[in-house]
XYZ file of C-alpha atoms in Angstrom:
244
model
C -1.530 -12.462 -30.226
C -1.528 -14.845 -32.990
C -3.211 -17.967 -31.362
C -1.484 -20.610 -34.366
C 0.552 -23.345 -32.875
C 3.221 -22.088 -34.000
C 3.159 -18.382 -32.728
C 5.371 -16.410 -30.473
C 6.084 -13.408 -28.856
C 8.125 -10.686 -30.093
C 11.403 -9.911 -28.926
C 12.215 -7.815 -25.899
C 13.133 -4.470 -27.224
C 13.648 -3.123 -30.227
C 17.231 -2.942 -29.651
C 17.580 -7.317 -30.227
C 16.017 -10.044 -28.999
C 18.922 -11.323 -26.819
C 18.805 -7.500 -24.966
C 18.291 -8.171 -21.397
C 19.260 -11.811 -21.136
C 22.966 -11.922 -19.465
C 24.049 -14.280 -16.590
C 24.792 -11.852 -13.954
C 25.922 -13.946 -11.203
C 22.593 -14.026 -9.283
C 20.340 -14.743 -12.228
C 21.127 -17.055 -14.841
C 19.735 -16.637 -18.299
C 17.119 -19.528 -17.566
C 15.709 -17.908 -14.804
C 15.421 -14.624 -16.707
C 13.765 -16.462 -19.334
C 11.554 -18.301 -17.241
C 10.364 -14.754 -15.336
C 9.589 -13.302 -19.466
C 7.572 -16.293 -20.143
C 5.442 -16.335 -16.680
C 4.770 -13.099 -17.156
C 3.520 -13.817 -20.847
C 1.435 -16.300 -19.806
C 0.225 -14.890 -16.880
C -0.843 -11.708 -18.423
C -2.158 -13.854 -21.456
C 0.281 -12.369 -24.161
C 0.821 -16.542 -24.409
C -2.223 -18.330 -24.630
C -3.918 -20.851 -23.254
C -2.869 -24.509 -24.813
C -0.740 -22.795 -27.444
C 2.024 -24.620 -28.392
C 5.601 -23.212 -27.146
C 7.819 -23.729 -30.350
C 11.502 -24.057 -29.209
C 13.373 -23.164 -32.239
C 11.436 -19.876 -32.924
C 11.548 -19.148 -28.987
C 15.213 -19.687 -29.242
C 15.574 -17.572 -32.323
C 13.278 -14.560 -30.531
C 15.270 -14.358 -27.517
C 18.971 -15.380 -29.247
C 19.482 -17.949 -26.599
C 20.423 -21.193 -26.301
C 18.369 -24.528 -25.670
C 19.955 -25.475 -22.434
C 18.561 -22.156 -20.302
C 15.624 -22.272 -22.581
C 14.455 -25.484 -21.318
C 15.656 -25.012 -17.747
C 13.248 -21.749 -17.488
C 10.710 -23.788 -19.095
C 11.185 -26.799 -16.270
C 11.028 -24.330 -14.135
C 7.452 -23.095 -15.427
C 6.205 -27.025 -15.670
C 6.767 -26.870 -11.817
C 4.415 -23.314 -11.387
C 1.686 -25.287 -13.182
C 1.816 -22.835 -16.484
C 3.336 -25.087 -18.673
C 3.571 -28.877 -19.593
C 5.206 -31.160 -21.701
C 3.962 -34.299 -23.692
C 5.723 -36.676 -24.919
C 6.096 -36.322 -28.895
C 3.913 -33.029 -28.507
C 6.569 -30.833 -26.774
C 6.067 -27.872 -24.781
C 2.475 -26.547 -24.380
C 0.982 -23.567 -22.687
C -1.081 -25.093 -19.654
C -4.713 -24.770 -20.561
C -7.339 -23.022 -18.803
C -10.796 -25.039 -17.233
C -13.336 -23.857 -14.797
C -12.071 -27.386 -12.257
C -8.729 -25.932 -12.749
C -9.753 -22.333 -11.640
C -12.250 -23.904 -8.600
C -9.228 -25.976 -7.763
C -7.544 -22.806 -7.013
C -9.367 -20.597 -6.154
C -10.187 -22.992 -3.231
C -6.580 -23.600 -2.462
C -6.339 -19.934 -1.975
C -9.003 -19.528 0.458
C -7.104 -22.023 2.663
C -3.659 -21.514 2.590
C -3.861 -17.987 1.797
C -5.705 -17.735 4.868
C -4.206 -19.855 7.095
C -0.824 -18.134 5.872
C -2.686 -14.454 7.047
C -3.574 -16.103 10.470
C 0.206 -17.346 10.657
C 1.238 -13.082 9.829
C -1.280 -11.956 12.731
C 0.150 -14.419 15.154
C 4.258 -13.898 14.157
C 4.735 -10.710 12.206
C 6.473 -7.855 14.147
C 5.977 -4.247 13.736
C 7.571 -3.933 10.610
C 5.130 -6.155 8.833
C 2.592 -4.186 10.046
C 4.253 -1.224 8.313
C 4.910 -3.595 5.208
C 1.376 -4.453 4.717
C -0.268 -0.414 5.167
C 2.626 0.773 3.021
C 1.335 -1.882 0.242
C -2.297 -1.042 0.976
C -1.295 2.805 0.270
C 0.604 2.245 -2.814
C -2.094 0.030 -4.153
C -5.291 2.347 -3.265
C -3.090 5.755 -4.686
C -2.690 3.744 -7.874
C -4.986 4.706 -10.845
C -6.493 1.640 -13.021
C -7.950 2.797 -16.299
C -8.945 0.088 -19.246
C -7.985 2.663 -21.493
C -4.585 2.996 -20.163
C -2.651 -0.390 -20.788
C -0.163 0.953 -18.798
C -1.708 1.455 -15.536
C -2.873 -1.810 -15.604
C 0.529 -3.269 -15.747
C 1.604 -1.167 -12.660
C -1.763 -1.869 -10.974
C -1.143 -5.790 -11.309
C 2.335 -5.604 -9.812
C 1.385 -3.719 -6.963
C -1.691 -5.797 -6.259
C 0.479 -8.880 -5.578
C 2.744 -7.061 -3.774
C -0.205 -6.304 -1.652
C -1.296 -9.882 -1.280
C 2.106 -11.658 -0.444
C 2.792 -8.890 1.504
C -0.248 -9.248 3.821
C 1.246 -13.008 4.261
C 4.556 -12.268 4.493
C 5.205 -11.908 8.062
C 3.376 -16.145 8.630
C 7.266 -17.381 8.568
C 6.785 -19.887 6.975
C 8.667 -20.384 3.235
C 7.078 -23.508 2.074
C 3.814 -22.004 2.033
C 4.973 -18.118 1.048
C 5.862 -19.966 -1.945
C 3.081 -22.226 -2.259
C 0.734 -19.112 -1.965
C 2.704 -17.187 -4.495
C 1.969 -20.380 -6.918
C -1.329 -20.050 -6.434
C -1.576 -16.371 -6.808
C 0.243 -16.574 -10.303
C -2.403 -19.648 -11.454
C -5.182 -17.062 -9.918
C -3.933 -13.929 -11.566
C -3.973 -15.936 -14.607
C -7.415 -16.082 -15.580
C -8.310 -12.658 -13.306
C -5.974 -10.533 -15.613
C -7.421 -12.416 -18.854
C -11.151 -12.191 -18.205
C -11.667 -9.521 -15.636
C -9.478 -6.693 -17.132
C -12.004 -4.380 -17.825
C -14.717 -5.462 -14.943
C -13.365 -3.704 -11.765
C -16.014 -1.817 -11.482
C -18.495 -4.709 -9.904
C -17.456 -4.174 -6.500
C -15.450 -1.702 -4.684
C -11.935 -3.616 -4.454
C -9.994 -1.060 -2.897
C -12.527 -0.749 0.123
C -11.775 -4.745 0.909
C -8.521 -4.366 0.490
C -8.433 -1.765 3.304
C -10.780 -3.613 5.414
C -8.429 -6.503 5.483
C -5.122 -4.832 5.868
C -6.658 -2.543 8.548
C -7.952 -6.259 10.091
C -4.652 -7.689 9.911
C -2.718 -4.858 11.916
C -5.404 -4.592 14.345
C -4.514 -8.578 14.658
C -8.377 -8.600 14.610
C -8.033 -12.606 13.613
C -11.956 -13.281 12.456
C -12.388 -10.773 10.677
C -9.294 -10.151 8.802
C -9.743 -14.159 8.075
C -13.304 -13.289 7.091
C -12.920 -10.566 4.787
C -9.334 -12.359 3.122
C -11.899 -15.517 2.572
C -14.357 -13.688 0.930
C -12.885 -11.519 -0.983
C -10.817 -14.417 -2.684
C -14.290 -16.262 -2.808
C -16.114 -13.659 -5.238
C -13.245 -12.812 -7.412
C -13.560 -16.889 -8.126
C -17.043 -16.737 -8.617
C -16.982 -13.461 -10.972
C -14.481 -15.605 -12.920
C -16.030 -18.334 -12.892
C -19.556 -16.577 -14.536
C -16.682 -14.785 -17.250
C -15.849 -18.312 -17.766
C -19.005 -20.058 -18.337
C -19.923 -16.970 -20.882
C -17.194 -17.835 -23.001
C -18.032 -21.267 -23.012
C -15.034 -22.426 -21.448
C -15.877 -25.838 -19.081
């Protein structure tokens, strides 16, 4: 996209801008709003330190300021977006401390949550978690294919909070799932077209097949490392782009 201060991403649909924003009772139009503009960011449609302009936002999606700021407030608390005083409403930027910072985080609560699952989660989580791992190994990935990307993504995280979904614990499902977003960040921006530098799928499996098993180490082990060199192969992608 257009990286000017000033730029913005296209409407919805072609059918309008406002298409798909009504309050429906169990999500209001900020929320809606805040779930188009994580995913922009997220997927890097919005970039890094760009500014957010409010009017032509407004304009693009045929909203209102009042939900438009509330689904921004509600990004300023994911860490994807801040606001300055007399500078408005800027993407959050990217650094290789910010990205250490979480990658780290992840290794410890995203473990400790797994730990939590083994201990707590019933049968059904163990059903949860190799029903994610199938839908996520059966699912092609191909550069070349925009598409399958998208679908790959969304079914990756599913794996993930999946795997720590049975720790029953909400304050640090969500937590996790904050740090997963931040993470996913800079993975889907700089390691798009790089899966092939390890075999992803085969750690996946070893790690749900740990986690039924309730095999503690070495589900622990494997979850550790495998967040470990996806932040160091971003962290290389990083430093070639000269980003400190």
């Amino acid at each position: 996209m257009n990286s000017a201060d000033d730029s913005f991403l296209a409407p919805l649909t072609d059918d309008g801008p406002s298409a798909g924003f009504l309050d429906d009772g169990k999500n209001t139009i900020g929320s809606q709003l805040a779930s188009r503009l994580r995913e922009a960011i997220i997927s890097g449609e919005l970039e890094a330190g760009s500014k957010i302009n409010l009017d032509k936002a407004r304009k693009t999606f045929n909203v209102s300021l009042s939900p438009l700021r509330e689904g921004l407030a509600r990004l300023i608390s994911d860490g994807l977006v801040e606001f300055q005083d007399n500078r408005g409403y800027r993407v959050a930027p990217i650094s290789l401390a910010n990205l250490e910072e979480v990658t780290s985080l992840r290794e410890e609560l995203e473990v400790f949550a797994l730990r939590e699952s083994m201990r707590l989660g019933d049968v059904d989580w163990e059903g949860n978690v190799m029903r994610a791992l199938h839908r996520l190994n059966r699912t092609e990935r191909d550069a070349a294919h925009p598409e399958t990307l998208e679908h790959w993504e969304a079914l990756h995280r599913e794996f993930h909070l999946t795997l720590i979904s049975g720790c029953g614990k909400p304050l640090l499902l969500h937590f996790c799932s904050l740090l997963l977003n931040l993470n996913d960040r800079y993975r889907r921006v700089f390691l798009i077209r790089t899966s092939g530098d390890r075999n992803v799928g085969q750690e996946h499996s070893e790690i749900a097949q740990g986690a039924v098993a309730r095999d503690v180490d070495y589900a622990c082990d494997k979850l550790r490392q495998h967040i470990h060199r996806t932040g160091t192969n971003l962290r290389n992608h990083l430093a070639t782009k000269g980003i400190v």
